[in-house]
Amino acid sequence: METWDAIRARRNVRSYRPDPIPDADLERIAEAGWRAPSASNRQHWDFVLVTDREQLKELSTVWRGAGHIAGAAAAFALVIPQPDDERMRVVDQYDLGQATYAMMVAAADLGIGTGHSSVGDQEAARAILGVPADHDVAYLIGAGYPADRPLRPIVKPNRRPFNEVLHHDHW
């Protein structure tokens, strides 16, 4: 898929076929996150790739919006050190947003759907993944082949009108 088509095809997918994702594709998705920009190139992130069915089911309980993780072929947990101050928290969250989107576009390029989730129960998430106490499991990205329809560019997305979002030179 061309980059522009992958961007236009990417959508949140929360229902997946049971097919496994090849390891090479999972590693490519992770590499996209690894290559994402980060402030001062700090790369304060770690990614935990989960394909174990029981772990996926357990992870689906760490946030009310994480139910789709149980049915995913894989999930990526995005982990960051607990910040020293509010500024670092904001910067690290921004960096994780860039990594998340890079991973989601890379997945779409491969025809793999993704759905992101926050993590509310840090203790449970850390225990499930073996993450140290001085780190937070910030987000989860479920991945799998869409159960309903394959990814393809969305011609008329359900978005605010573009001309209401883009402002030229001033508000």
Short mmCIF file of N, CA and C in Angstrom, two decimals, residues 14-156:
data_model
loop_
_atom_site.label_atom_id
_atom_site.label_comp_id
_atom_site.label_asym_id
_atom_site.label_seq_id
_atom_site.Cartn_x
_atom_site.Cartn_y
_atom_site.Cartn_z
N ARG A 14 -11.59 -3.14 16.25
CA ARG A 14 -11.74 -3.74 17.57
C ARG A 14 -12.34 -5.15 17.51
N SER A 15 -12.48 -5.67 16.30
CA SER A 15 -12.96 -7.04 16.10
C SER A 15 -12.07 -7.67 15.03
N TYR A 16 -11.47 -8.79 15.41
CA TYR A 16 -10.41 -9.37 14.58
C TYR A 16 -10.72 -10.81 14.18
N ARG A 17 -10.19 -11.20 13.02
CA ARG A 17 -10.21 -12.61 12.62
C ARG A 17 -9.21 -13.35 13.51
N PRO A 18 -9.34 -14.66 13.63
CA PRO A 18 -8.42 -15.40 14.51
C PRO A 18 -7.04 -15.67 13.91
N ASP A 19 -6.80 -15.28 12.68
CA ASP A 19 -5.54 -15.57 12.00
C ASP A 19 -4.36 -14.93 12.74
N PRO A 20 -3.27 -15.67 12.89
CA PRO A 20 -2.07 -15.07 13.49
C PRO A 20 -1.41 -14.10 12.51
N ILE A 21 -0.63 -13.20 13.06
CA ILE A 21 0.13 -12.23 12.25
C ILE A 21 1.56 -12.74 12.17
N PRO A 22 2.14 -12.78 10.97
CA PRO A 22 3.53 -13.24 10.86
C PRO A 22 4.47 -12.41 11.72
N ASP A 23 5.46 -13.08 12.30
CA ASP A 23 6.44 -12.39 13.16
C ASP A 23 7.10 -11.22 12.45
N ALA A 24 7.43 -11.38 11.19
CA ALA A 24 8.09 -10.30 10.45
C ALA A 24 7.21 -9.06 10.38
N ASP A 25 5.90 -9.25 10.25
CA ASP A 25 4.99 -8.10 10.21
C ASP A 25 4.88 -7.44 11.58
N LEU A 26 4.84 -8.24 12.64
CA LEU A 26 4.80 -7.68 13.99
C LEU A 26 6.07 -6.88 14.28
N GLU A 27 7.20 -7.40 13.85
CA GLU A 27 8.45 -6.68 14.06
C GLU A 27 8.51 -5.40 13.24
N ARG A 28 7.94 -5.42 12.04
CA ARG A 28 7.91 -4.20 11.23
C ARG A 28 7.06 -3.13 11.92
N ILE A 29 5.92 -3.54 12.48
CA ILE A 29 5.07 -2.59 13.21
C ILE A 29 5.83 -2.01 14.39
N ALA A 30 6.50 -2.87 15.15
CA ALA A 30 7.30 -2.38 16.30
C ALA A 30 8.42 -1.46 15.83
N GLU A 31 9.05 -1.80 14.72
CA GLU A 31 10.13 -0.95 14.21
C GLU A 31 9.62 0.43 13.83
N ALA A 32 8.39 0.50 13.33
CA ALA A 32 7.82 1.80 13.00
C ALA A 32 7.73 2.67 14.25
N GLY A 33 7.33 2.08 15.38
CA GLY A 33 7.31 2.82 16.63
C GLY A 33 8.70 3.22 17.08
N TRP A 34 9.64 2.32 16.93
CA TRP A 34 11.04 2.56 17.29
C TRP A 34 11.62 3.71 16.48
N ARG A 35 11.19 3.85 15.22
CA ARG A 35 11.69 4.90 14.34
C ARG A 35 10.98 6.24 14.53
N ALA A 36 9.92 6.27 15.31
CA ALA A 36 9.15 7.51 15.49
C ALA A 36 10.00 8.59 16.14
N PRO A 37 9.69 9.85 15.85
CA PRO A 37 10.43 10.94 16.48
C PRO A 37 10.20 10.95 17.99
N SER A 38 11.20 11.41 18.71
CA SER A 38 11.03 11.63 20.15
C SER A 38 11.83 12.87 20.54
N ALA A 39 11.36 13.57 21.56
CA ALA A 39 12.00 14.81 21.98
C ALA A 39 13.46 14.54 22.35
N SER A 40 14.35 15.33 21.78
CA SER A 40 15.79 15.20 22.00
C SER A 40 16.29 13.78 21.74
N ASN A 41 15.54 13.03 20.95
CA ASN A 41 15.86 11.64 20.62
C ASN A 41 16.04 10.78 21.87
N ARG A 42 15.26 11.09 22.92
CA ARG A 42 15.38 10.37 24.19
C ARG A 42 14.88 8.94 24.12
N GLN A 43 13.85 8.71 23.31
CA GLN A 43 13.31 7.36 23.15
C GLN A 43 13.02 6.71 24.50
N HIS A 44 12.22 7.37 25.30
CA HIS A 44 11.90 6.87 26.65
C HIS A 44 10.93 5.70 26.64
N TRP A 45 10.76 5.07 25.53
CA TRP A 45 9.77 4.01 25.43
C TRP A 45 10.39 2.63 25.38
N ASP A 46 9.59 1.67 25.77
CA ASP A 46 9.84 0.25 25.52
C ASP A 46 8.52 -0.31 25.03
N PHE A 47 8.59 -1.33 24.19
CA PHE A 47 7.39 -1.98 23.67
C PHE A 47 7.41 -3.44 24.10
N VAL A 48 6.30 -3.92 24.59
CA VAL A 48 6.17 -5.33 24.92
C VAL A 48 5.16 -5.92 23.94
N LEU A 49 5.61 -6.87 23.13
CA LEU A 49 4.75 -7.53 22.16
C LEU A 49 4.15 -8.78 22.82
N VAL A 50 2.84 -8.88 22.78
CA VAL A 50 2.13 -10.00 23.40
C VAL A 50 1.34 -10.74 22.34
N THR A 51 1.56 -12.05 22.25
CA THR A 51 0.76 -12.90 21.36
C THR A 51 0.12 -14.05 22.11
N ASP A 52 0.48 -14.22 23.37
CA ASP A 52 -0.08 -15.29 24.19
C ASP A 52 -1.55 -15.01 24.48
N ARG A 53 -2.41 -15.95 24.12
CA ARG A 53 -3.86 -15.77 24.24
C ARG A 53 -4.29 -15.44 25.68
N GLU A 54 -3.74 -16.11 26.67
CA GLU A 54 -4.12 -15.85 28.07
C GLU A 54 -3.69 -14.45 28.51
N GLN A 55 -2.50 -14.04 28.12
CA GLN A 55 -2.04 -12.69 28.45
C GLN A 55 -2.93 -11.63 27.79
N LEU A 56 -3.31 -11.87 26.54
CA LEU A 56 -4.19 -10.94 25.85
C LEU A 56 -5.52 -10.81 26.59
N LYS A 57 -6.06 -11.93 27.04
CA LYS A 57 -7.32 -11.89 27.81
C LYS A 57 -7.14 -11.11 29.10
N GLU A 58 -6.04 -11.35 29.79
CA GLU A 58 -5.78 -10.62 31.04
C GLU A 58 -5.61 -9.13 30.77
N LEU A 59 -4.89 -8.77 29.72
CA LEU A 59 -4.68 -7.35 29.41
C LEU A 59 -5.99 -6.65 29.07
N SER A 60 -6.96 -7.38 28.56
CA SER A 60 -8.24 -6.77 28.19
C SER A 60 -9.00 -6.24 29.40
N THR A 61 -8.53 -6.55 30.60
CA THR A 61 -9.22 -6.13 31.82
C THR A 61 -8.61 -4.88 32.46
N VAL A 62 -7.53 -4.34 31.91
CA VAL A 62 -6.84 -3.24 32.59
C VAL A 62 -7.45 -1.87 32.30
N TRP A 63 -8.46 -1.83 31.45
CA TRP A 63 -9.14 -0.57 31.16
C TRP A 63 -10.49 -0.90 30.54
N ARG A 64 -11.48 -0.08 30.82
CA ARG A 64 -12.83 -0.35 30.30
C ARG A 64 -12.90 -0.36 28.78
N GLY A 65 -11.96 0.29 28.11
CA GLY A 65 -11.94 0.31 26.66
C GLY A 65 -10.96 -0.67 26.05
N ALA A 66 -10.50 -1.64 26.84
CA ALA A 66 -9.49 -2.58 26.35
C ALA A 66 -10.06 -3.94 26.00
N GLY A 67 -11.36 -4.09 25.98
CA GLY A 67 -11.97 -5.40 25.73
C GLY A 67 -11.54 -6.04 24.43
N HIS A 68 -11.26 -5.24 23.42
CA HIS A 68 -10.87 -5.78 22.11
C HIS A 68 -9.52 -6.49 22.15
N ILE A 69 -8.71 -6.21 23.15
CA ILE A 69 -7.38 -6.85 23.24
C ILE A 69 -7.52 -8.36 23.37
N ALA A 70 -8.57 -8.83 24.04
CA ALA A 70 -8.78 -10.28 24.22
C ALA A 70 -8.91 -11.01 22.90
N GLY A 71 -9.48 -10.37 21.89
CA GLY A 71 -9.69 -11.02 20.60
C GLY A 71 -8.63 -10.70 19.56
N ALA A 72 -7.64 -9.91 19.93
CA ALA A 72 -6.59 -9.53 18.99
C ALA A 72 -5.62 -10.69 18.79
N ALA A 73 -4.98 -10.71 17.63
CA ALA A 73 -3.92 -11.70 17.38
C ALA A 73 -2.67 -11.34 18.17
N ALA A 74 -2.51 -10.04 18.43
CA ALA A 74 -1.33 -9.55 19.15
C ALA A 74 -1.67 -8.21 19.78
N ALA A 75 -0.86 -7.81 20.72
CA ALA A 75 -0.98 -6.47 21.29
C ALA A 75 0.41 -5.95 21.59
N PHE A 76 0.55 -4.66 21.46
CA PHE A 76 1.78 -3.97 21.84
C PHE A 76 1.46 -3.14 23.06
N ALA A 77 2.25 -3.30 24.10
CA ALA A 77 2.14 -2.45 25.28
C ALA A 77 3.25 -1.41 25.17
N LEU A 78 2.89 -0.14 25.28
CA LEU A 78 3.85 0.95 25.22
C LEU A 78 4.16 1.37 26.65
N VAL A 79 5.41 1.23 27.01
CA VAL A 79 5.85 1.40 28.41
C VAL A 79 6.81 2.58 28.49
N ILE A 80 6.64 3.40 29.52
CA ILE A 80 7.54 4.53 29.75
C ILE A 80 7.93 4.59 31.22
N PRO A 81 9.11 5.16 31.51
CA PRO A 81 9.49 5.35 32.91
C PRO A 81 8.56 6.38 33.54
N GLN A 82 8.29 6.24 34.82
CA GLN A 82 7.50 7.24 35.51
C GLN A 82 8.27 8.56 35.46
N PRO A 83 7.60 9.64 35.09
CA PRO A 83 8.29 10.91 34.86
C PRO A 83 8.76 11.58 36.16
N ASP A 84 9.82 12.36 36.02
CA ASP A 84 10.34 13.13 37.15
C ASP A 84 9.48 14.35 37.44
N ASP A 85 8.83 14.87 36.40
CA ASP A 85 8.03 16.08 36.58
C ASP A 85 6.95 16.14 35.50
N GLU A 86 6.08 17.13 35.59
CA GLU A 86 4.96 17.27 34.66
C GLU A 86 5.44 17.49 33.22
N ARG A 87 6.49 18.26 33.04
CA ARG A 87 7.01 18.52 31.70
C ARG A 87 7.41 17.21 31.02
N MET A 88 8.14 16.35 31.74
CA MET A 88 8.56 15.07 31.15
C MET A 88 7.36 14.18 30.87
N ARG A 89 6.34 14.25 31.72
CA ARG A 89 5.13 13.46 31.47
C ARG A 89 4.50 13.87 30.15
N VAL A 90 4.37 15.17 29.93
CA VAL A 90 3.76 15.68 28.71
C VAL A 90 4.60 15.31 27.48
N VAL A 91 5.90 15.48 27.58
CA VAL A 91 6.79 15.17 26.46
C VAL A 91 6.74 13.68 26.14
N ASP A 92 6.80 12.84 27.17
CA ASP A 92 6.76 11.39 26.92
C ASP A 92 5.42 10.97 26.32
N GLN A 93 4.33 11.56 26.76
CA GLN A 93 3.02 11.22 26.20
C GLN A 93 2.95 11.62 24.72
N TYR A 94 3.50 12.78 24.40
CA TYR A 94 3.52 13.22 23.00
C TYR A 94 4.34 12.24 22.16
N ASP A 95 5.50 11.86 22.68
CA ASP A 95 6.35 10.91 21.96
C ASP A 95 5.62 9.58 21.75
N LEU A 96 4.91 9.11 22.76
CA LEU A 96 4.17 7.86 22.62
C LEU A 96 3.05 8.00 21.59
N GLY A 97 2.46 9.17 21.50
CA GLY A 97 1.45 9.40 20.48
C GLY A 97 2.03 9.25 19.08
N GLN A 98 3.22 9.77 18.90
CA GLN A 98 3.88 9.63 17.59
C GLN A 98 4.22 8.17 17.31
N ALA A 99 4.73 7.48 18.31
CA ALA A 99 5.06 6.06 18.12
C ALA A 99 3.80 5.25 17.82
N THR A 100 2.72 5.55 18.55
CA THR A 100 1.45 4.84 18.34
C THR A 100 0.97 5.01 16.91
N TYR A 101 0.96 6.25 16.44
CA TYR A 101 0.46 6.48 15.09
C TYR A 101 1.36 5.85 14.03
N ALA A 102 2.66 5.92 14.23
CA ALA A 102 3.57 5.27 13.28
C ALA A 102 3.29 3.77 13.21
N MET A 103 3.06 3.16 14.37
CA MET A 103 2.77 1.73 14.41
C MET A 103 1.45 1.41 13.73
N MET A 104 0.46 2.25 13.94
CA MET A 104 -0.86 2.01 13.36
C MET A 104 -0.84 2.17 11.84
N VAL A 105 -0.11 3.15 11.34
CA VAL A 105 0.00 3.33 9.89
C VAL A 105 0.79 2.18 9.27
N ALA A 106 1.87 1.76 9.93
CA ALA A 106 2.64 0.62 9.43
C ALA A 106 1.77 -0.63 9.38
N ALA A 107 0.94 -0.83 10.40
CA ALA A 107 0.04 -1.98 10.41
C ALA A 107 -0.96 -1.89 9.26
N ALA A 108 -1.54 -0.71 9.06
CA ALA A 108 -2.50 -0.53 7.98
C ALA A 108 -1.86 -0.83 6.62
N ASP A 109 -0.61 -0.44 6.47
CA ASP A 109 0.12 -0.72 5.24
C ASP A 109 0.19 -2.21 4.96
N LEU A 110 0.17 -3.01 6.02
CA LEU A 110 0.24 -4.48 5.90
C LEU A 110 -1.15 -5.13 5.89
N GLY A 111 -2.21 -4.30 5.92
CA GLY A 111 -3.57 -4.84 5.96
C GLY A 111 -3.99 -5.30 7.34
N ILE A 112 -3.25 -4.88 8.35
CA ILE A 112 -3.52 -5.27 9.74
C ILE A 112 -4.23 -4.13 10.44
N GLY A 113 -5.35 -4.45 11.07
CA GLY A 113 -6.11 -3.44 11.80
C GLY A 113 -5.57 -3.28 13.21
N THR A 114 -5.74 -2.10 13.77
CA THR A 114 -5.29 -1.80 15.12
C THR A 114 -6.36 -1.03 15.87
N GLY A 115 -6.34 -1.18 17.18
CA GLY A 115 -7.21 -0.41 18.06
C GLY A 115 -6.44 -0.11 19.33
N HIS A 116 -6.39 1.16 19.71
CA HIS A 116 -5.61 1.55 20.87
C HIS A 116 -6.48 1.57 22.13
N SER A 117 -5.82 1.55 23.26
CA SER A 117 -6.50 1.60 24.55
C SER A 117 -5.58 2.23 25.58
N SER A 118 -6.17 2.94 26.51
CA SER A 118 -5.44 3.40 27.69
C SER A 118 -5.27 2.23 28.64
N VAL A 119 -4.57 2.48 29.72
CA VAL A 119 -4.40 1.47 30.78
C VAL A 119 -4.74 2.15 32.10
N GLY A 120 -5.73 1.63 32.80
CA GLY A 120 -6.12 2.21 34.07
C GLY A 120 -5.50 1.50 35.25
N ASP A 121 -5.50 0.19 35.24
CA ASP A 121 -4.99 -0.60 36.36
C ASP A 121 -3.51 -0.91 36.13
N GLN A 122 -2.66 0.02 36.57
CA GLN A 122 -1.22 -0.13 36.35
C GLN A 122 -0.66 -1.36 37.05
N GLU A 123 -1.10 -1.62 38.26
CA GLU A 123 -0.56 -2.78 38.99
C GLU A 123 -0.83 -4.07 38.23
N ALA A 124 -2.05 -4.22 37.72
CA ALA A 124 -2.38 -5.43 36.96
C ALA A 124 -1.57 -5.50 35.68
N ALA A 125 -1.48 -4.39 34.96
CA ALA A 125 -0.74 -4.38 33.69
C ALA A 125 0.73 -4.72 33.93
N ARG A 126 1.32 -4.13 34.97
CA ARG A 126 2.72 -4.43 35.28
C ARG A 126 2.90 -5.91 35.60
N ALA A 127 1.98 -6.45 36.39
CA ALA A 127 2.08 -7.86 36.78
C ALA A 127 1.95 -8.79 35.57
N ILE A 128 1.01 -8.50 34.70
CA ILE A 128 0.78 -9.33 33.52
C ILE A 128 2.01 -9.34 32.61
N LEU A 129 2.66 -8.18 32.50
CA LEU A 129 3.76 -8.02 31.55
C LEU A 129 5.15 -8.08 32.18
N GLY A 130 5.23 -8.13 33.50
CA GLY A 130 6.53 -8.14 34.16
C GLY A 130 7.26 -6.80 34.08
N VAL A 131 6.50 -5.71 34.04
CA VAL A 131 7.07 -4.37 33.93
C VAL A 131 7.50 -3.89 35.32
N PRO A 132 8.68 -3.28 35.44
CA PRO A 132 9.14 -2.80 36.75
C PRO A 132 8.21 -1.73 37.34
N ALA A 133 8.22 -1.61 38.65
CA ALA A 133 7.34 -0.68 39.38
C ALA A 133 7.61 0.78 39.05
N ASP A 134 8.78 1.11 38.56
CA ASP A 134 9.09 2.51 38.25
C ASP A 134 8.77 2.87 36.79
N HIS A 135 8.00 2.02 36.12
CA HIS A 135 7.54 2.26 34.76
C HIS A 135 6.02 2.15 34.71
N ASP A 136 5.42 2.81 33.73
CA ASP A 136 3.98 2.74 33.50
C ASP A 136 3.71 2.11 32.15
N VAL A 137 2.68 1.28 32.11
CA VAL A 137 2.17 0.76 30.84
C VAL A 137 1.17 1.82 30.38
N ALA A 138 1.60 2.67 29.47
CA ALA A 138 0.81 3.84 29.09
C ALA A 138 -0.36 3.49 28.18
N TYR A 139 -0.10 2.67 27.17
CA TYR A 139 -1.13 2.35 26.17
C TYR A 139 -0.97 0.93 25.69
N LEU A 140 -2.05 0.42 25.13
CA LEU A 140 -2.05 -0.88 24.46
C LEU A 140 -2.53 -0.64 23.03
N ILE A 141 -1.96 -1.39 22.11
CA ILE A 141 -2.43 -1.38 20.72
C ILE A 141 -2.75 -2.82 20.36
N GLY A 142 -4.03 -3.11 20.18
CA GLY A 142 -4.43 -4.43 19.69
C GLY A 142 -4.20 -4.48 18.20
N ALA A 143 -3.83 -5.65 17.68
CA ALA A 143 -3.56 -5.80 16.26
C ALA A 143 -4.13 -7.13 15.76
N GLY A 144 -4.67 -7.09 14.57
CA GLY A 144 -5.20 -8.30 13.94
C GLY A 144 -5.84 -7.95 12.61
N TYR A 145 -6.17 -8.98 11.87
CA TYR A 145 -6.85 -8.76 10.59
C TYR A 145 -8.31 -8.46 10.88
N PRO A 146 -8.85 -7.37 10.31
CA PRO A 146 -10.23 -6.98 10.62
C PRO A 146 -11.24 -8.09 10.32
N ALA A 147 -12.17 -8.28 11.25
CA ALA A 147 -13.19 -9.32 11.09
C ALA A 147 -14.28 -8.88 10.12
N ASP A 148 -14.55 -7.59 10.05
CA ASP A 148 -15.69 -7.14 9.26
C ASP A 148 -15.38 -6.88 7.79
N ARG A 149 -14.33 -6.12 7.52
CA ARG A 149 -13.98 -5.78 6.14
C ARG A 149 -12.50 -5.43 6.09
N PRO A 150 -11.85 -5.70 4.98
CA PRO A 150 -10.43 -5.38 4.89
C PRO A 150 -10.20 -3.86 4.91
N LEU A 151 -8.99 -3.47 5.26
CA LEU A 151 -8.64 -2.06 5.23
C LEU A 151 -8.49 -1.59 3.80
N ARG A 152 -9.09 -0.48 3.50
CA ARG A 152 -8.92 0.18 2.21
C ARG A 152 -9.19 1.66 2.43
N PRO A 153 -8.64 2.52 1.57
CA PRO A 153 -8.83 3.95 1.79
C PRO A 153 -10.31 4.31 1.95
N ILE A 154 -10.57 5.13 2.95
CA ILE A 154 -11.92 5.59 3.24
C ILE A 154 -12.14 6.89 2.47
N VAL A 155 -13.06 6.86 1.53
CA VAL A 155 -13.28 8.01 0.65
C VAL A 155 -13.95 9.16 1.40
N LYS A 156 -14.98 8.85 2.19
CA LYS A 156 -15.70 9.88 2.93
C LYS A 156 -15.64 9.54 4.42
#
